Short mmCIF file of C-alpha atoms in Angstrom, two decimals:
data_model
loop_
_atom_site.label_atom_id
_atom_site.label_comp_id
_atom_site.label_asym_id
_atom_site.label_seq_id
_atom_site.Cartn_x
_atom_site.Cartn_y
_atom_site.Cartn_z
CA UNK A 1 -10.54 -35.11 9.76
CA UNK A 2 -7.37 -35.80 11.11
CA UNK A 3 -6.30 -33.39 8.16
CA UNK A 4 -7.01 -30.56 10.37
CA UNK A 5 -5.78 -31.67 13.39
CA UNK A 6 -2.31 -32.05 11.67
CA UNK A 7 -2.47 -28.56 10.18
CA UNK A 8 -2.99 -26.77 13.07
CA UNK A 9 0.45 -26.03 13.66
CA UNK A 10 1.09 -22.23 13.09
CA UNK A 11 3.70 -20.75 10.96
CA UNK A 12 5.21 -17.71 11.51
CA UNK A 13 4.31 -16.59 8.08
CA UNK A 14 0.46 -17.02 9.01
CA UNK A 15 1.29 -15.04 12.26
CA UNK A 16 2.56 -12.28 10.47
CA UNK A 17 -0.41 -12.30 7.77
CA UNK A 18 -2.94 -12.39 10.85
CA UNK A 19 -1.07 -9.28 12.02
CA UNK A 20 0.18 -10.57 15.22
CA UNK A 21 3.99 -10.76 16.25
CA UNK A 22 4.48 -14.17 17.98
CA UNK A 23 7.57 -15.45 19.41
CA UNK A 24 8.85 -18.23 17.57
CA UNK A 25 9.79 -20.41 20.72
CA UNK A 26 6.30 -20.03 21.78
CA UNK A 27 5.03 -21.42 18.41
CA UNK A 28 7.14 -24.46 18.94
CA UNK A 29 6.25 -25.23 22.20
CA UNK A 30 2.62 -24.84 21.15
CA UNK A 31 2.99 -27.04 18.38
CA UNK A 32 4.55 -29.76 20.70
CA UNK A 33 1.69 -29.22 23.26
CA UNK A 34 -0.99 -29.34 20.54
CA UNK A 35 0.54 -32.74 19.13
CA UNK A 36 0.14 -34.33 22.18
CA UNK A 37 -3.44 -33.13 22.88
CA UNK A 38 -4.66 -34.27 19.51
CA UNK A 39 -3.15 -37.62 19.96
CA UNK A 40 -4.92 -38.08 23.24
CA UNK A 41 -8.06 -36.67 22.06
CA UNK A 42 -8.49 -38.09 18.69
CA UNK A 43 -10.70 -35.57 17.77
CA UNK A 44 -12.11 -35.94 14.15
CA UNK A 45 -12.72 -32.50 12.58
CA UNK A 46 -15.25 -32.54 10.16
CA UNK A 47 -15.09 -30.82 6.68
CA UNK A 48 -16.63 -27.49 6.83
CA UNK A 49 -20.04 -28.11 5.84
CA UNK A 50 -22.40 -25.27 6.29
CA UNK A 51 -25.38 -27.39 7.46
CA UNK A 52 -24.64 -29.97 10.11
CA UNK A 53 -21.42 -28.47 10.89
CA UNK A 54 -21.70 -26.44 13.72
CA UNK A 55 -23.55 -28.09 16.49
CA UNK A 56 -21.04 -31.15 16.01
CA UNK A 57 -17.98 -28.86 15.70
CA UNK A 58 -19.15 -26.90 18.81
CA UNK A 59 -19.27 -30.42 20.52
CA UNK A 60 -15.76 -31.51 19.69
CA UNK A 61 -14.43 -27.88 20.33
CA UNK A 62 -15.68 -28.04 23.97
CA UNK A 63 -14.26 -31.25 24.61
CA UNK A 64 -11.20 -30.32 23.01
CA UNK A 65 -10.91 -26.87 24.96
CA UNK A 66 -11.66 -28.85 28.48
CA UNK A 67 -8.86 -31.32 27.48
CA UNK A 68 -6.20 -28.56 26.49
CA UNK A 69 -6.96 -26.63 29.81
CA UNK A 70 -6.60 -30.01 31.53
CA UNK A 71 -3.38 -30.79 29.79
CA UNK A 72 -2.03 -27.02 30.46
CA UNK A 73 -2.64 -27.26 34.09
CA UNK A 74 -0.68 -30.69 34.21
CA UNK A 75 2.23 -29.15 32.11
CA UNK A 76 4.28 -27.69 34.94
CA UNK A 77 7.27 -26.90 32.76
CA UNK A 78 5.88 -24.73 30.51
CA UNK A 79 7.21 -21.28 31.16
CA UNK A 80 4.61 -19.19 29.15
CA UNK A 81 0.96 -19.67 28.87
CA UNK A 82 -0.77 -22.46 27.32
CA UNK A 83 -1.22 -21.80 23.49
CA UNK A 84 -3.95 -23.44 21.88
CA UNK A 85 -4.72 -23.68 18.23
CA UNK A 86 -2.97 -20.62 16.86
CA UNK A 87 -1.75 -19.53 20.24
CA UNK A 88 -1.90 -16.13 19.60
CA UNK A 89 -1.22 -14.54 23.12
CA UNK A 90 1.70 -12.44 22.25
CA UNK A 91 3.88 -12.83 25.59
CA UNK A 92 5.72 -9.70 25.37
CA UNK A 93 9.54 -10.59 26.50
CA UNK A 94 9.51 -8.09 29.19
CA UNK A 95 6.34 -9.08 31.13
CA UNK A 96 7.48 -12.80 30.18
CA UNK A 97 7.75 -14.02 33.68
CA UNK A 98 5.19 -11.96 35.31
CA UNK A 99 2.78 -13.01 33.16
CA UNK A 100 3.47 -16.80 33.48
CA UNK A 101 3.11 -16.72 37.24
CA UNK A 102 -0.21 -14.78 36.75
CA UNK A 103 -1.57 -16.63 34.33
CA UNK A 104 -1.14 -19.82 35.81
CA UNK A 105 -3.02 -18.48 38.73
CA UNK A 106 -5.63 -17.32 36.52
CA UNK A 107 -6.15 -20.34 34.81
CA UNK A 108 -8.49 -21.89 37.24
CA UNK A 109 -10.47 -18.85 37.43
CA UNK A 110 -10.99 -18.80 33.54
CA UNK A 111 -12.01 -22.51 33.53
CA UNK A 112 -15.39 -21.87 34.44
CA UNK A 113 -15.69 -18.78 32.53
CA UNK A 114 -14.68 -20.68 29.56
CA UNK A 115 -17.60 -22.68 28.83
CA UNK A 116 -20.10 -19.61 29.75
CA UNK A 117 -17.88 -17.22 27.37
CA UNK A 118 -17.87 -19.98 24.64
CA UNK A 119 -21.74 -19.99 24.56
CA UNK A 120 -21.80 -16.26 24.29
CA UNK A 121 -19.34 -16.02 21.68
CA UNK A 122 -20.15 -19.09 19.78
CA UNK A 123 -23.25 -17.03 18.55
CA UNK A 124 -21.44 -14.10 17.73
CA UNK A 125 -18.95 -16.09 15.92
CA UNK A 126 -21.20 -18.63 14.18
CA UNK A 127 -22.26 -16.22 11.56
CA UNK A 128 -19.13 -15.04 10.79
CA UNK A 129 -17.65 -18.40 10.49
CA UNK A 130 -20.32 -19.92 8.41
CA UNK A 131 -19.48 -17.32 5.68
CA UNK A 132 -15.58 -18.10 6.33
CA UNK A 133 -16.12 -22.02 5.55
CA UNK A 134 -16.82 -21.23 2.07
CA UNK A 135 -13.67 -18.88 2.07
CA UNK A 136 -10.99 -20.68 4.13
CA UNK A 137 -9.73 -23.81 3.01
CA UNK A 138 -7.85 -24.24 6.03
CA UNK A 139 -9.91 -25.59 9.04
CA UNK A 140 -7.47 -24.54 11.34
CA UNK A 141 -8.43 -21.10 10.73
CA UNK A 142 -11.95 -22.04 11.80
CA UNK A 143 -10.57 -23.45 14.96
CA UNK A 144 -8.65 -20.47 15.78
CA UNK A 145 -11.52 -18.12 15.21
CA UNK A 146 -13.51 -20.31 17.58
CA UNK A 147 -10.88 -20.11 20.27
CA UNK A 148 -10.58 -16.24 19.55
CA UNK A 149 -13.32 -15.24 21.46
CA UNK A 150 -12.66 -17.53 24.36
CA UNK A 151 -9.18 -17.91 25.56
CA UNK A 152 -7.70 -14.66 27.16
CA UNK A 153 -4.03 -14.34 27.28
CA UNK A 154 -1.74 -11.72 28.88
CA UNK A 155 -0.56 -9.30 26.52
CA UNK A 156 0.97 -6.05 27.18
CA UNK A 157 -1.08 -2.77 27.17
CA UNK A 158 -0.55 -1.07 23.68
CA UNK A 159 -0.02 2.20 24.99
CA UNK A 160 -0.75 4.91 22.49
CA UNK A 161 -3.47 3.70 20.19
CA UNK A 162 -4.55 6.63 18.72
CA UNK A 163 -7.50 6.12 16.73
CA UNK A 164 -9.29 8.02 14.39
CA UNK A 165 -11.79 6.25 14.83
CA UNK A 166 -15.02 5.94 16.62
CA UNK A 167 -15.61 6.76 13.13
CA UNK A 168 -16.15 3.47 11.72
CA UNK A 169 -18.88 1.64 13.73
CA UNK A 170 -18.84 -1.48 11.88
CA UNK A 171 -16.72 -3.60 10.05
CA UNK A 172 -17.34 -4.55 6.62
CA UNK A 173 -18.07 -8.27 6.83
CA UNK A 174 -19.35 -8.39 3.44
CA UNK A 175 -16.22 -8.81 1.67
CA UNK A 176 -14.35 -12.45 2.27
CA UNK A 177 -11.58 -10.87 4.22
CA UNK A 178 -11.81 -12.29 7.72
CA UNK A 179 -9.82 -10.97 10.07
CA UNK A 180 -9.18 -13.16 13.11
CA UNK A 181 -8.57 -11.42 16.15
CA UNK A 182 -8.00 -12.67 19.62
CA UNK A 183 -9.63 -10.87 22.37
CA UNK A 184 -7.27 -9.41 24.94
CA UNK A 185 -7.12 -9.59 28.51
CA UNK A 186 -9.61 -6.96 29.97
CA UNK A 187 -11.16 -5.81 26.69
CA UNK A 188 -14.77 -6.64 25.46
CA UNK A 189 -15.23 -9.45 23.09
CA UNK A 190 -18.29 -8.39 21.23
CA UNK A 191 -18.10 -7.94 17.68
CA UNK A 192 -18.05 -4.50 17.64
CA UNK A 193 -14.81 -3.97 19.34
CA UNK A 194 -13.24 -6.79 17.63
CA UNK A 195 -14.01 -5.52 14.54
CA UNK A 196 -12.81 -1.98 15.36
CA UNK A 197 -9.52 -3.37 16.84
CA UNK A 198 -8.97 -5.50 13.38
CA UNK A 199 -9.57 -2.14 11.56
CA UNK A 200 -6.91 -0.29 13.75
CA UNK A 201 -4.56 -3.16 12.99
CA UNK A 202 -5.15 -2.80 9.50
CA UNK A 203 -4.38 1.02 9.79
CA UNK A 204 -1.23 0.60 11.55
CA UNK A 205 0.23 -2.29 9.47
CA UNK A 206 -0.48 0.21 6.26
CA UNK A 207 0.99 3.27 8.36
CA UNK A 208 4.47 0.80 8.70
CA UNK A 209 4.47 0.60 4.72
CA UNK A 210 4.09 4.56 4.53
CA UNK A 211 6.79 4.59 7.01
CA UNK A 212 9.33 3.05 4.71
CA UNK A 213 8.04 4.88 1.85
CA UNK A 214 8.17 8.25 3.25
CA UNK A 215 11.66 9.68 4.23
CA UNK A 216 12.18 10.80 7.56
CA UNK A 217 9.31 9.19 9.31
CA UNK A 218 11.29 6.79 11.13
CA UNK A 219 11.90 9.18 13.97
CA UNK A 220 8.18 9.78 14.63
CA UNK A 221 5.80 7.14 16.04
CA UNK A 222 2.09 7.52 16.37
CA UNK A 223 -0.29 8.45 13.66
CA UNK A 224 -0.60 12.03 14.21
CA UNK A 225 3.06 12.53 13.50
CA UNK A 226 3.44 10.21 10.76
CA UNK A 227 0.43 11.80 9.03
CA UNK A 228 2.08 15.09 9.57
CA UNK A 229 5.14 13.69 7.81
CA UNK A 230 2.97 12.37 4.91
CA UNK A 231 1.36 15.42 4.06
CA UNK A 232 4.43 17.48 4.19
CA UNK A 233 5.88 15.05 1.54
CA UNK A 234 2.74 15.05 -0.45
CA UNK A 235 2.89 18.87 -0.62
CA UNK A 236 6.69 19.08 -1.56
CA UNK A 237 5.97 16.53 -4.36
CA UNK A 238 3.22 18.25 -5.63
CA UNK A 239 5.12 21.54 -5.52
CA UNK A 240 8.26 19.87 -7.39
CA UNK A 241 5.90 18.66 -10.00
CA UNK A 242 4.95 22.39 -10.44
CA UNK A 243 8.16 23.70 -10.47
CA UNK A 244 9.77 21.29 -12.71
CA UNK A 245 6.97 21.96 -15.12
CA UNK A 246 7.54 25.54 -15.02
CA UNK A 247 11.54 24.87 -15.84
CA UNK A 248 10.78 22.65 -18.69
CA UNK A 249 8.70 24.96 -19.87
CA UNK A 250 11.32 27.78 -19.91
CA UNK A 251 13.82 25.81 -21.11
CA UNK A 252 11.88 24.32 -24.25
CA UNK A 253 10.50 27.40 -26.13
CA UNK A 254 9.20 25.11 -28.83
CA UNK A 255 8.39 22.01 -26.54
CA UNK A 256 9.91 19.82 -28.71
CA UNK A 257 11.16 16.76 -26.72
CA UNK A 258 13.13 14.74 -29.13
CA UNK A 259 13.89 11.24 -28.89
CA UNK A 260 17.52 11.83 -27.83
CA UNK A 261 15.43 12.58 -24.34
CA UNK A 262 14.36 9.04 -24.85
CA UNK A 263 17.31 7.61 -25.16
CA UNK A 264 18.60 9.58 -21.96
CA UNK A 265 15.96 7.48 -19.99
CA UNK A 266 16.71 4.29 -21.62
CA UNK A 267 20.03 4.13 -20.97
CA UNK A 268 19.91 4.12 -17.26
CA UNK A 269 16.95 1.54 -17.67
CA UNK A 270 18.79 -0.51 -20.36
CA UNK A 271 21.68 -0.79 -17.70
CA UNK A 272 19.58 -1.47 -14.68
CA UNK A 273 17.34 -4.10 -16.49
CA UNK A 274 17.44 -5.77 -19.54
CA UNK A 275 15.14 -4.52 -21.46
CA UNK A 276 12.66 -3.08 -23.27
CA UNK A 277 10.50 -2.04 -26.43
CA UNK A 278 12.87 0.79 -26.90
CA UNK A 279 15.98 -0.90 -27.34
CA UNK A 280 18.82 0.18 -29.10
CA UNK A 281 18.81 -1.53 -32.70
CA UNK A 282 21.95 -3.47 -34.20
CA UNK A 283 25.11 -1.34 -34.15
CA UNK A 284 25.85 -1.98 -37.73
CA UNK A 285 24.15 1.32 -38.79
CA UNK A 286 25.62 3.23 -35.71
CA UNK A 287 28.49 5.68 -35.92
CA UNK A 288 30.56 6.21 -33.19
CA UNK A 289 32.46 9.49 -32.74
CA UNK A 290 35.92 9.21 -31.18
CA UNK A 291 35.45 12.25 -28.82
CA UNK A 292 33.13 9.91 -27.19
CA UNK A 293 34.78 6.98 -26.53
CA UNK A 294 36.06 7.64 -23.71
CA UNK A 295 34.25 6.70 -20.81
CA UNK A 296 33.30 9.58 -18.16
CA UNK A 297 32.17 8.35 -15.08
CA UNK A 298 30.33 10.15 -12.51
CA UNK A 299 26.61 10.38 -10.94
CA UNK A 300 25.65 13.07 -13.70
CA UNK A 301 22.70 12.45 -15.87
CA UNK A 302 23.08 12.64 -19.63
CA UNK A 303 23.72 15.35 -21.48
CA UNK A 304 21.77 15.34 -24.58
CA UNK A 305 21.88 17.76 -27.59
CA UNK A 306 18.52 17.66 -29.26
CA UNK A 307 18.77 21.27 -30.85
CA UNK A 308 22.17 20.06 -32.50
CA UNK A 309 20.75 16.81 -33.99
CA UNK A 310 17.53 17.83 -35.41
CA UNK A 311 18.79 19.84 -38.03
CA UNK A 312 21.18 17.32 -39.10
CA UNK A 313 18.84 14.55 -40.21
CA UNK A 314 21.69 13.37 -42.60
CA UNK A 315 23.63 13.36 -39.71
CA UNK A 316 26.75 11.81 -39.26
CA UNK A 317 29.56 13.95 -38.32
CA UNK A 318 28.14 15.63 -35.30
CA UNK A 319 28.64 14.29 -32.10
CA UNK A 320 25.27 14.74 -30.00
CA UNK A 321 26.33 12.97 -26.64
CA UNK A 322 29.00 13.67 -24.43
CA UNK A 323 28.75 11.93 -21.16
CA UNK A 324 28.25 8.60 -19.98
CA UNK A 325 25.82 7.61 -17.23
CA UNK A 326 27.25 5.92 -14.14
CA UNK A 327 24.43 3.70 -12.57
CA UNK A 328 25.55 3.60 -9.08
CA UNK A 329 23.64 0.50 -8.14
CA UNK A 330 24.94 -1.65 -10.79
CA UNK A 331 28.49 -0.17 -10.44
CA UNK A 332 29.51 -0.44 -14.00
CA UNK A 333 29.87 2.19 -16.66
CA UNK A 334 27.58 2.60 -19.49
CA UNK A 335 28.15 2.55 -23.10
CA UNK A 336 29.14 5.68 -24.95
CA UNK A 337 25.90 7.10 -26.86
CA UNK A 338 26.06 6.69 -30.77
CA UNK A 339 24.90 9.10 -32.79
CA UNK A 340 21.68 8.75 -34.71
CA UNK A 341 21.52 7.58 -38.05
CA UNK A 342 19.03 9.53 -40.43
CA UNK A 343 16.65 6.35 -41.11
CA UNK A 344 17.24 5.13 -37.49
CA UNK A 345 15.74 8.45 -36.26
CA UNK A 346 12.97 7.73 -38.68
CA UNK A 347 12.28 4.29 -37.57
CA UNK A 348 12.37 5.38 -34.05
CA UNK A 349 9.73 8.09 -34.66
CA UNK A 350 7.68 5.72 -36.53
CA UNK A 351 8.06 3.15 -33.88
CA UNK A 352 7.20 5.55 -31.16
CA UNK A 353 3.98 6.68 -32.86
CA UNK B 1 15.43 -4.97 -4.64
CA UNK B 2 16.15 -6.04 -8.38
CA UNK B 3 12.43 -6.59 -8.87
CA UNK B 4 11.63 -3.35 -7.39
CA UNK B 5 13.51 -1.58 -9.43
CA UNK B 6 12.72 -3.28 -12.36
CA UNK B 7 9.23 -2.27 -11.90
CA UNK B 8 9.68 1.32 -11.07
CA UNK B 9 11.96 1.73 -14.27
CA UNK B 10 9.22 0.17 -16.46
CA UNK B 11 6.75 2.28 -14.75
CA UNK B 12 9.00 5.27 -15.45
CA UNK B 13 9.35 4.47 -19.14
CA UNK B 14 5.41 4.00 -19.64
CA UNK B 15 4.82 7.49 -18.00
CA UNK B 16 7.62 9.19 -20.16
CA UNK B 17 6.08 7.61 -23.51
CA UNK B 18 2.50 8.81 -22.14
CA UNK B 19 3.87 12.17 -21.37
CA UNK B 20 5.75 13.19 -24.45
CA UNK B 21 2.94 11.86 -26.65
CA UNK B 22 0.62 14.20 -24.79
CA UNK B 23 3.11 17.12 -24.91
CA UNK B 24 3.18 16.56 -28.85
CA UNK B 25 -0.36 16.22 -29.19
CA UNK B 26 -0.84 19.53 -27.37
CA UNK B 27 1.72 21.33 -29.30
CA UNK B 28 0.22 19.99 -32.52
CA UNK B 29 -2.95 21.70 -31.48
CA UNK B 30 -1.75 24.93 -30.29
CA UNK B 31 1.23 26.63 -31.81
CA UNK B 32 3.35 29.16 -30.36
CA UNK B 33 2.26 29.14 -26.85
CA UNK B 34 3.76 31.56 -24.18
CA UNK B 35 5.35 30.01 -21.19
CA UNK B 36 2.59 29.73 -18.91
CA UNK B 37 0.49 27.79 -21.69
CA UNK B 38 3.44 25.63 -22.11
CA UNK B 39 3.62 25.03 -18.43
CA UNK B 40 0.22 23.96 -18.08
CA UNK B 41 0.65 21.75 -21.39
CA UNK B 42 3.48 20.20 -19.63
CA UNK B 43 1.81 19.64 -16.22
CA UNK B 44 -1.37 18.39 -17.92
CA UNK B 45 0.05 15.68 -19.97
CA UNK B 46 2.23 14.88 -16.90
CA UNK B 47 -0.88 14.35 -14.81
CA UNK B 48 -2.79 12.49 -17.50
CA UNK B 49 0.39 10.16 -17.96
CA UNK B 50 0.70 9.29 -14.55
CA UNK B 51 -2.90 8.84 -13.97
CA UNK B 52 -3.15 6.37 -16.80
CA UNK B 53 -0.04 4.38 -15.92
CA UNK B 54 -2.78 2.92 -13.16
CA UNK B 55 -5.42 2.34 -15.81
CA UNK B 56 -8.13 3.52 -13.56
CA UNK B 57 -7.81 1.08 -10.84
CA UNK B 58 -7.22 3.43 -8.26
CA UNK B 59 -9.18 6.12 -7.02
CA UNK B 60 -7.07 9.06 -7.30
CA UNK B 61 -6.25 8.05 -10.62
CA UNK B 62 -9.82 8.25 -11.73
CA UNK B 63 -10.37 11.50 -10.11
CA UNK B 64 -7.19 13.24 -11.73
CA UNK B 65 -8.38 11.97 -15.11
CA UNK B 66 -12.06 13.28 -14.32
CA UNK B 67 -10.88 16.69 -13.10
CA UNK B 68 -8.78 17.42 -16.19
CA UNK B 69 -11.42 16.59 -18.24
CA UNK B 70 -13.95 18.91 -16.63
CA UNK B 71 -12.35 21.64 -18.50
CA UNK B 72 -14.24 21.93 -21.96
CA UNK B 73 -10.87 22.69 -23.70
CA UNK B 74 -8.95 19.98 -22.31
CA UNK B 75 -11.49 17.32 -22.98
CA UNK B 76 -10.70 17.27 -26.60
CA UNK B 77 -7.19 17.05 -25.84
CA UNK B 78 -7.92 14.31 -23.45
CA UNK B 79 -9.92 12.23 -25.80
CA UNK B 80 -7.55 12.46 -28.28
CA UNK B 81 -4.62 11.24 -26.01
CA UNK B 82 -6.54 8.26 -24.87
CA UNK B 83 -7.84 7.07 -28.14
CA UNK B 84 -7.96 3.77 -26.62
CA UNK B 85 -10.54 5.25 -23.98
CA UNK B 86 -9.13 4.56 -20.63
CA UNK B 87 -11.34 7.42 -19.26
CA UNK B 88 -13.59 6.50 -16.89
CA UNK B 89 -16.82 8.53 -15.51
CA UNK B 90 -16.18 9.20 -11.73
CA UNK B 91 -18.86 7.40 -9.95
CA UNK B 92 -22.05 8.99 -8.58
CA UNK B 93 -21.28 11.03 -5.44
CA UNK B 94 -24.63 11.00 -4.40
CA UNK B 95 -24.63 7.21 -3.68
CA UNK B 96 -21.67 7.85 -1.06
CA UNK B 97 -23.20 10.77 0.59
CA UNK B 98 -26.41 8.81 1.40
CA UNK B 99 -24.05 6.35 2.99
CA UNK B 100 -21.96 8.69 4.79
CA UNK B 101 -24.86 10.48 6.44
CA UNK B 102 -26.03 6.82 7.81
CA UNK B 103 -22.90 6.35 9.08
CA UNK B 104 -22.51 9.64 10.33
CA UNK B 105 -25.30 9.67 12.66
CA UNK B 106 -24.20 6.17 13.91
CA UNK B 107 -20.83 7.61 14.38
CA UNK B 108 -22.18 10.57 16.72
CA UNK B 109 -24.15 8.38 19.04
CA UNK B 110 -21.39 5.87 19.37
CA UNK B 111 -18.94 8.59 20.25
CA UNK B 112 -20.89 10.07 22.72
CA UNK B 113 -21.58 6.65 24.29
CA UNK B 114 -17.82 5.75 23.98
CA UNK B 115 -16.64 9.14 25.73
CA UNK B 116 -19.05 8.18 28.92
CA UNK B 117 -17.62 4.79 29.18
CA UNK B 118 -14.06 5.69 28.64
CA UNK B 119 -14.54 8.66 31.32
CA UNK B 120 -15.80 6.30 34.03
CA UNK B 121 -12.92 3.83 33.25
CA UNK B 122 -10.01 6.06 32.73
CA UNK B 123 -10.47 9.11 34.74
CA UNK B 124 -10.85 12.74 33.17
CA UNK B 125 -7.44 13.37 32.35
CA UNK B 126 -6.65 10.54 30.18
CA UNK B 127 -9.53 11.24 28.69
CA UNK B 128 -8.83 14.67 27.61
CA UNK B 129 -5.59 13.61 26.05
CA UNK B 130 -7.04 11.00 24.09
CA UNK B 131 -9.52 13.37 22.68
CA UNK B 132 -6.94 15.99 21.80
CA UNK B 133 -4.71 13.22 20.13
CA UNK B 134 -7.66 11.97 17.97
CA UNK B 135 -8.59 15.76 17.28
CA UNK B 136 -5.04 15.89 15.85
CA UNK B 137 -5.54 13.06 13.56
CA UNK B 138 -8.62 13.94 12.44
CA UNK B 139 -7.35 17.37 11.54
CA UNK B 140 -4.64 15.88 9.74
CA UNK B 141 -6.55 13.32 7.78
CA UNK B 142 -8.86 15.92 6.68
CA UNK B 143 -5.52 17.58 5.21
CA UNK B 144 -4.37 14.55 3.43
CA UNK B 145 -8.19 14.03 2.06
CA UNK B 146 -7.76 17.31 0.50
CA UNK B 147 -4.50 16.87 -0.89
CA UNK B 148 -4.98 13.20 -2.51
CA UNK B 149 -7.25 13.57 -5.54
CA UNK B 150 -10.80 12.05 -4.77
CA UNK B 151 -9.84 11.39 -1.25
CA UNK B 152 -12.74 13.20 -0.03
CA UNK B 153 -15.09 10.19 0.71
CA UNK B 154 -13.03 7.74 1.67
CA UNK B 155 -12.64 5.66 4.90
CA UNK B 156 -9.15 5.75 6.95
CA UNK B 157 -7.95 2.61 5.41
CA UNK B 158 -8.47 3.25 1.78
CA UNK B 159 -7.34 6.48 2.03
CA UNK B 160 -3.83 5.03 3.41
CA UNK B 161 -3.84 2.74 0.44
CA UNK B 162 -4.56 5.26 -1.76
CA UNK B 163 -2.03 7.62 -0.39
CA UNK B 164 0.89 5.06 -0.72
CA UNK B 165 -0.14 4.52 -4.35
CA UNK B 166 -0.30 8.35 -5.05
CA UNK B 167 3.30 8.76 -3.40
CA UNK B 168 4.73 6.16 -5.59
CA UNK B 169 3.23 7.72 -8.82
CA UNK B 170 4.14 11.27 -7.62
CA UNK B 171 7.83 9.99 -7.07
CA UNK B 172 7.66 8.37 -10.54
CA UNK B 173 6.66 11.91 -12.27
CA UNK B 174 8.97 13.93 -10.21
CA UNK B 175 11.79 11.63 -10.92
CA UNK B 176 11.26 11.58 -14.69
CA UNK B 177 10.90 15.25 -14.81
CA UNK B 178 13.68 16.20 -13.15
CA UNK B 179 16.06 13.90 -15.52
CA UNK B 180 14.46 15.52 -18.32
CA UNK B 181 14.72 18.72 -16.86
CA UNK B 182 18.35 18.39 -16.40
CA UNK B 183 19.19 16.58 -19.55
CA UNK B 184 17.55 19.46 -21.40
CA UNK B 185 19.39 22.09 -19.09
CA UNK B 186 22.68 20.28 -20.07
CA UNK B 187 21.92 20.21 -23.84
CA UNK B 188 21.36 24.13 -23.75
CA UNK B 189 24.35 24.80 -21.66
CA UNK B 190 26.63 22.90 -24.09
CA UNK B 191 25.32 24.83 -27.11
#
């Protein structure tokens, strides 16, 4: 289907999804190249059907690949390497020129290797691909996976790949989560190392999230250091929980956290985002005290007076709250907290339980 | 950014509600607790509350709830809190052990084989450095596994995912507790 041919352009989002960092300009070049190739070839991609797919696909792909290589050899004004399909190769900018030169020279060498490699990797990939056909709708993905094992491109050596990992021998292919990895130069292309590499990349991606989450993790690189920071952070958080619960126990001899405390939490939430179930009911029943009508702004938490309020269920005269919470993010000031009317408090109680 | 803060505030509210509810139930059970018992009540309710915000979708939350319920006295308390039965039994560890044994023997073979290959390729010093690094990472992963509840039998990727989730929940917990503590403190101070 020609649909596939048109959709083989790779978008940057797809690249990031696949965990590869690709230069955008490279993508564009690759797109142009691909259009030309497809127009020349007029290859029809078949719809992903399991049964009769593979041999024909194989055939078409072989033609396509050879044609592409020809195209690339002819293409003299391409500064970087030929990108096919997805064009994964990550030409790091530092080694750009060097790689271009060496790659052109290595092209011819790779030519004859391609067909042999293709045959080898096809057997490895067919199984994966067959299952993929059920999962992936985009047949461009299939094309890329096919090429993943074959085309070799130059990539800067990743220096510090600490892996916690000869620990996983096999990638779990059972779940429908297919990872497209391109074999790098000088590295084995068998399924084990591909799988391991994919796994390592997953881990490093997750580590990046952790880096954002854990404060102070930016300076450290490498797995061991980050793990260290993470451990320290988790330990400190756990200790804080212990300390705070001790503090709360000390402060509250009767463990009577009243609704005012809720209110203390609700107000900032109320300000920050328009909410909630625990919203303040209509102000008609509220009473405002003059003392509290000034707006005191600062980054201090609210002060609540639970003990004052409780005995005064009839309560109108007392003033429970004294301060106003200033939400730094929103930048505006909170309203003054009203006193609690008795039936309102009961209402709240009922609603809460 | 807006969406993220909205999510965390709703999480905080949910946690707070459940936590206070748990404390009330506990204090209805037991009157006149001393400070240590109170602290235990507070911490227990907090842990249960934060675990229940995940609705048993993560390993750590399930393990946490299960560990708390192991204690008999707590069990009644737990059951009363979660009258809508969110508590899920921990999955049988036996299945996991069998799988990890098989994987372990494969790993040993693979490790020895790979070090041979690497030694040939890279030269002895590089291998040593790499193995030291690996050992470091391995030790730290072990420590992390002991910290995160339920992290014992998990592999690297899911461990990191669980840690992420656990860290977020811990932060919510600490934040809410701290605010409550300062609010209570201010109230007693102004008395």
